Coordinates of C-alpha atoms in Angstrom, one line a residue:
M146 CA 48.3 10.3 11.9
T147 CA 50.4 10.4 8.7
I148 CA 48.3 9.9 5.5
V149 CA 50.1 7.6 3.1
G150 CA 49.9 8.7 -0.5
I151 CA 50.7 7.2 -3.9
R152 CA 54.1 8.9 -3.9
D153 CA 55.0 7.1 -0.7
V154 CA 54.1 3.8 -2.3
A155 CA 56.2 4.6 -5.4
E156 CA 59.2 5.5 -3.3
R157 CA 58.9 2.3 -1.1
A158 CA 58.6 0.1 -4.2
G159 CA 61.3 1.9 -6.1
V160 CA 59.0 2.6 -9.1
S161 CA 57.4 5.6 -10.8
L162 CA 54.1 7.1 -9.9
S163 CA 52.7 6.0 -13.2
T164 CA 53.6 2.4 -12.5
V165 CA 51.8 2.5 -9.1
S166 CA 48.8 4.0 -10.9
N167 CA 48.8 1.3 -13.5
V168 CA 49.1 -1.5 -10.9
L169 CA 46.1 -0.1 -9.0
N170 CA 43.9 0.6 -12.1
R171 CA 45.3 -1.2 -15.1
P172 CA 47.5 -4.1 -13.8
E173 CA 47.6 -5.8 -17.2
R174 CA 50.1 -3.1 -18.3
V175 CA 52.6 -4.0 -15.6
S176 CA 54.9 -7.0 -15.3
P177 CA 54.1 -9.5 -12.5
E178 CA 57.4 -8.6 -10.8
L179 CA 56.6 -4.9 -10.5
Q180 CA 53.0 -5.7 -9.5
E181 CA 54.3 -7.7 -6.6
R182 CA 56.7 -4.9 -5.5
V183 CA 53.9 -2.3 -5.6
R184 CA 51.4 -4.5 -3.7
E185 CA 53.9 -5.3 -1.0
A186 CA 54.5 -1.6 -0.6
V187 CA 50.8 -0.9 -0.4
A188 CA 50.3 -3.6 2.3
T189 CA 53.3 -2.5 4.3
L190 CA 52.4 1.2 4.3
G191 CA 48.6 0.6 4.6
Y192 CA 47.9 2.7 1.6
V193 CA 44.2 3.3 0.8
P194 CA 43.3 4.6 -2.7
N195 CA 41.6 8.0 -2.9
A196 CA 38.1 6.9 -4.1
A197 CA 37.0 10.5 -4.7
A198 CA 39.9 11.1 -7.0
S199 CA 39.3 7.8 -8.8
Q200 CA 35.7 8.8 -9.3
L201 CA 36.7 12.1 -10.9
R202 CA 39.0 10.4 -13.3
A203 CA 36.5 7.7 -14.2
G204 CA 33.6 10.1 -14.4
R205 CA 31.4 7.7 -12.4
S206 CA 31.0 7.2 -8.7
H207 CA 28.7 4.1 -9.0
T208 CA 26.8 5.8 -6.1
I209 CA 23.5 7.7 -5.8
G210 CA 22.4 10.0 -3.0
M211 CA 18.9 9.9 -1.4
A212 CA 17.4 12.5 0.8
V213 CA 14.3 11.5 2.8
I214 CA 12.1 13.5 5.1
N215 CA 12.3 11.2 8.2
I216 CA 13.9 7.8 8.2
T217 CA 12.4 7.0 11.6
N218 CA 9.0 6.8 9.8
P219 CA 8.7 3.2 8.6
F220 CA 7.1 4.5 5.4
F221 CA 10.4 6.2 4.3
A222 CA 12.4 3.3 5.6
D223 CA 10.5 1.1 3.2
V224 CA 11.0 3.6 0.4
V225 CA 14.7 3.5 1.0
L226 CA 14.8 -0.3 1.0
G227 CA 13.0 -0.3 -2.4
A228 CA 15.4 2.3 -3.8
E229 CA 18.4 0.2 -2.6
Q230 CA 17.0 -2.9 -4.3
G231 CA 16.5 -1.0 -7.6
A232 CA 20.0 0.6 -7.4
D233 CA 21.7 -2.7 -6.4
A234 CA 20.3 -4.3 -9.5
A235 CA 22.2 -1.7 -11.5
G236 CA 25.4 -2.1 -9.5
L237 CA 24.9 1.2 -7.7
S238 CA 25.2 2.0 -3.9
V239 CA 22.9 4.4 -2.1
I240 CA 24.0 7.1 0.4
V241 CA 21.0 8.2 2.5
G242 CA 20.6 11.6 4.1
N243 CA 17.8 12.0 6.7
T244 CA 16.5 15.6 6.6
Y245 CA 14.4 15.4 9.8
D246 CA 11.8 17.8 8.4
S247 CA 14.5 20.4 8.1
D248 CA 14.9 22.5 4.9
A249 CA 18.4 23.4 6.0
K250 CA 19.4 19.8 6.4
Q251 CA 17.9 18.9 3.0
K252 CA 19.9 21.7 1.3
G253 CA 23.0 20.6 3.1
Y254 CA 22.7 17.0 1.9
L255 CA 22.0 18.0 -1.6
G256 CA 25.1 20.2 -1.5
I257 CA 27.1 17.2 -0.3
F258 CA 25.7 15.1 -3.2
E259 CA 26.7 17.8 -5.6
R260 CA 30.2 18.2 -4.3
Q261 CA 30.8 14.4 -4.4
H262 CA 29.4 14.4 -8.0
L263 CA 27.3 11.3 -7.4
D264 CA 25.8 9.6 -10.4
G265 CA 22.3 10.7 -9.5
V266 CA 20.0 11.8 -6.6
L267 CA 16.6 10.7 -5.3
V268 CA 14.9 13.2 -3.1
A269 CA 11.6 13.4 -1.1
P270 CA 11.6 17.2 -1.1
L271 CA 10.6 19.7 1.6
G272 CA 9.2 23.1 0.7
S273 CA 9.4 24.6 -2.8
D274 CA 13.0 25.7 -3.2
R275 CA 14.0 24.3 -6.6
A276 CA 17.5 25.9 -6.7
P277 CA 19.4 23.0 -5.1
L278 CA 17.7 20.5 -7.5
E279 CA 18.3 22.7 -10.5
R280 CA 21.9 23.1 -9.6
L281 CA 22.4 19.3 -9.5
I282 CA 20.7 18.9 -12.9
G283 CA 22.9 21.8 -14.2
R284 CA 26.0 19.8 -13.1
G285 CA 24.8 16.8 -15.1
I286 CA 23.5 14.9 -12.1
P287 CA 20.1 13.4 -12.8
V288 CA 17.4 13.9 -10.1
V289 CA 14.1 12.0 -9.5
L290 CA 11.6 13.1 -6.9
V291 CA 10.0 10.5 -4.5
D292 CA 6.5 10.9 -3.0
R293 CA 6.1 14.3 -4.8
V294 CA 5.2 15.4 -8.3
D295 CA 7.2 18.3 -9.8
D296 CA 4.8 21.2 -10.2
L297 CA 6.6 22.4 -13.4
G298 CA 6.6 19.0 -15.0
V299 CA 10.3 19.1 -15.5
I300 CA 11.8 16.7 -12.9
S301 CA 10.7 13.0 -13.2
S302 CA 8.9 11.6 -10.1
V303 CA 7.2 8.7 -8.4
S304 CA 4.3 9.5 -6.2
L305 CA 0.9 8.6 -4.9
D306 CA -2.4 10.3 -5.8
D307 CA -2.9 11.9 -2.3
V308 CA -6.1 13.8 -3.3
A309 CA -7.6 10.4 -4.0
G310 CA -6.2 9.1 -0.7
G311 CA -7.9 11.9 1.2
R312 CA -11.1 11.2 -0.5
L313 CA -11.0 7.5 0.3
A314 CA -10.5 8.4 4.0
A315 CA -13.5 10.8 4.2
E316 CA -15.8 8.6 2.1
H317 CA -15.0 5.6 4.4
L318 CA -15.8 7.5 7.5
I319 CA -18.9 9.2 6.2
G320 CA -20.1 5.9 4.9
L321 CA -19.9 4.6 8.5
G322 CA -22.2 7.4 9.6
R323 CA -19.6 9.8 11.1
T324 CA -20.7 13.4 11.1
H325 CA -17.8 15.4 12.7
L326 CA -14.5 14.6 11.1
C327 CA -11.1 15.9 12.2
F328 CA -8.0 16.1 10.0
V329 CA -4.6 16.0 11.8
G330 CA -2.0 17.0 9.2
G331 CA 1.7 17.8 9.0
R332 CA 3.5 21.0 7.9
E333 CA 1.4 23.1 5.5
S334 CA 4.3 23.5 3.0
L335 CA 4.2 19.8 2.2
P336 CA 2.1 19.3 -1.0
Q337 CA 1.4 15.7 0.1
M338 CA -0.4 17.0 3.2
R339 CA -2.2 19.7 1.3
D340 CA -3.4 17.2 -1.2
R341 CA -4.6 14.7 1.5
L342 CA -6.6 17.5 3.1
R343 CA -7.9 18.7 -0.2
G344 CA -9.3 15.3 -1.1
F345 CA -10.7 14.9 2.4
R346 CA -12.4 18.3 2.3
E347 CA -13.8 17.7 -1.2
A348 CA -15.5 14.4 -0.1
I349 CA -17.0 16.1 3.0
E350 CA -18.4 19.0 0.9
D351 CA -19.8 16.5 -1.6
A352 CA -21.6 14.6 1.1
G353 CA -23.0 17.6 2.9
G354 CA -24.1 17.8 6.5
V355 CA -20.7 16.8 7.8
R356 CA -18.5 19.0 10.0
L357 CA -14.8 19.3 9.5
T358 CA -12.1 20.4 12.1
V359 CA -8.5 20.8 10.9
I360 CA -5.5 20.6 13.2
D361 CA -2.2 21.7 11.5
T362 CA 1.1 20.6 12.9
V363 CA 4.8 21.4 12.2
T364 CA 5.6 17.7 11.9
L365 CA 3.9 14.3 12.5
N366 CA 5.3 11.8 14.9
T367 CA 4.0 9.5 17.6
G368 CA 4.6 11.9 20.5
L369 CA 2.8 14.8 18.8
G370 CA 0.0 12.4 17.9
R371 CA -0.4 11.4 21.5
S372 CA -0.4 15.1 22.6
I373 CA -3.1 16.0 20.0
G374 CA -5.1 13.0 21.1
E375 CA -5.0 14.1 24.7
S376 CA -6.3 17.6 23.6
I377 CA -9.1 15.9 21.7
V378 CA -10.0 13.7 24.7
A379 CA -10.2 16.9 26.8
L380 CA -12.9 18.5 24.7
P381 CA -16.5 18.4 25.8
V382 CA -18.2 15.4 24.3
E383 CA -20.5 17.6 22.2
E384 CA -17.4 19.3 20.6
R385 CA -15.3 16.2 20.2
P386 CA -15.1 14.8 16.7
D387 CA -16.4 11.3 16.2
A388 CA -13.7 10.4 13.6
V389 CA -10.1 11.4 13.1
F390 CA -8.0 11.2 9.9
S391 CA -4.2 11.4 10.6
G392 CA -1.8 12.5 7.9
N393 CA 0.4 9.4 8.6
D394 CA 0.3 6.2 10.6
V395 CA 3.0 7.2 13.0
A396 CA 1.0 10.1 14.4
A397 CA -2.2 7.9 14.2
L398 CA -0.6 5.4 16.6
G399 CA 0.1 8.2 19.1
L400 CA -3.6 9.4 18.8
L401 CA -4.7 5.8 19.3
Q402 CA -2.6 5.5 22.5
A403 CA -4.2 8.7 23.9
F404 CA -7.7 7.6 23.1
V405 CA -7.3 4.1 24.6
H406 CA -5.5 5.4 27.7
A407 CA -8.4 7.8 28.3
G408 CA -10.8 4.9 28.2
L409 CA -12.5 5.9 24.9
D410 CA -13.9 3.1 22.8
V411 CA -12.2 3.0 19.3
P412 CA -14.2 3.0 17.1
G413 CA -17.4 3.3 19.2
D414 CA -16.7 6.7 20.6
I415 CA -14.2 7.8 18.0
A416 CA -13.0 6.2 14.7
L417 CA -9.4 6.6 13.6
I418 CA -7.8 6.2 10.2
G419 CA -4.1 6.7 9.3
Y420 CA -2.0 7.0 6.1
D421 CA 0.8 4.9 4.6
D422 CA -0.2 1.5 6.0
I423 CA 3.1 0.8 7.8
E424 CA 3.7 -2.7 9.2
F425 CA 2.9 -1.5 12.8
A426 CA -0.6 -0.4 11.7
S427 CA -2.0 -4.0 11.7
A428 CA -0.2 -4.8 15.0
A429 CA -1.7 -2.0 17.0
V430 CA -3.7 -2.7 20.2
V431 CA -6.7 -1.7 18.0
P432 CA -5.6 -2.6 14.4
L433 CA -5.4 0.7 12.5
T434 CA -7.4 1.4 9.3
S435 CA -5.0 3.1 6.9
I436 CA -4.6 4.4 3.3
R437 CA -1.9 2.2 1.8
Q438 CA 1.0 3.6 -0.2
P439 CA 3.2 0.9 -1.9
A440 CA 6.4 2.3 -0.3
H441 CA 8.8 -0.4 -1.4
E442 CA 7.6 -0.3 -5.0
M443 CA 7.7 3.5 -5.1
G444 CA 11.4 3.5 -4.0
M445 CA 12.3 0.8 -6.5
R446 CA 10.6 2.5 -9.4
A447 CA 12.2 5.8 -8.5
A448 CA 15.6 4.1 -8.5
E449 CA 14.9 2.5 -11.9
L450 CA 13.9 5.9 -13.3
L451 CA 17.1 7.4 -12.1
V452 CA 19.2 4.5 -13.4
A453 CA 17.7 5.0 -16.9
R454 CA 18.8 8.6 -16.8
I455 CA 22.3 7.8 -15.5
G456 CA 22.8 5.3 -18.3
G457 CA 21.5 7.8 -20.9
A458 CA 18.6 5.5 -21.9
T459 CA 16.2 8.5 -21.5
T460 CA 16.1 12.1 -20.7
E461 CA 12.3 12.5 -21.1
Y462 CA 10.1 13.7 -18.2
E463 CA 8.1 10.9 -16.6
S464 CA 5.7 10.9 -13.7
I465 CA 4.6 7.6 -12.2
V466 CA 1.6 8.0 -10.0
F467 CA 0.3 5.1 -7.9
Q468 CA -3.3 4.9 -6.7
P469 CA -4.0 4.6 -2.9
E470 CA -5.9 1.7 -1.3
L471 CA -8.1 1.7 1.7
I472 CA -7.2 -1.0 4.2
A473 CA -10.1 -1.2 6.7
R474 CA -9.4 -2.5 10.2
A475 CA -10.9 -2.4 13.7
S476 CA -10.1 1.3 14.4
T477 CA -13.0 2.2 12.0
V478 CA -15.1 -0.9 11.4
G479 CA -14.7 -2.6 14.8
A480 CA -13.6 -6.1 15.6

């Protein structure tokens, strides 16, 4: 396929390159007659302007990049929708990169955002490698973290108090008389999971007389939750926990499936609580108790923070931390 360029349009219309450029970008500088000739040439040849080149000349792409951990998790889908709403209000488009729990994919997407010189970047980061983020900032591309606080207090962020979320989960289960609690968490390198376990553990230690079992996983999805649920069901009754706290709702739904399939009564035999309060939590066969994160609002506020930096309204560090909310349903309190 032959790529049609601006020189081809100029030759077809019988005008200079600068005239074609003016018709495409500053038509008020060109007579109606020349405008018509150029537009006819563009239509005939099927010329498509080079958006990347135009962005470089204008210094703005009117586009932001967003890298999220797993878009198949409804929590992150809602975060993205919120970010799109915030960006759209400022006349910006959003390009989303799904990292699928992969540090390499995250690094790759951030590299693409850097090379495209987007106006700004939102990122739900994996691991602790700051180099890609600092490179973006060094190139003059503002960055805002989503669902994560910057440990160094340099990069602005929007997040949830996950320690408080873990505490809420444990206090709820202990208040219901549960004495052997199990935490099913995602990859250990995620501060969110570490904080959820930390709050969960602290509440258990404060209560005293409660046993804790921790199951670490590389990731958290429905299939893995179902597999872990089956392993819990296979334990002798005296070793089986009487309550499980899952690091997210997606895995909790898999755990619930395994428990119900095995004939366990939820919550009679085993109580279950998730995290995020995705839409499917309330629609489960046994409605799922969950720790709610305001996903849509978190995404929207993150986009608003980024827009303020893109527009130069502020360069100050800002950390917005939402508070979690316990949504009690049948999986812990019964019908």
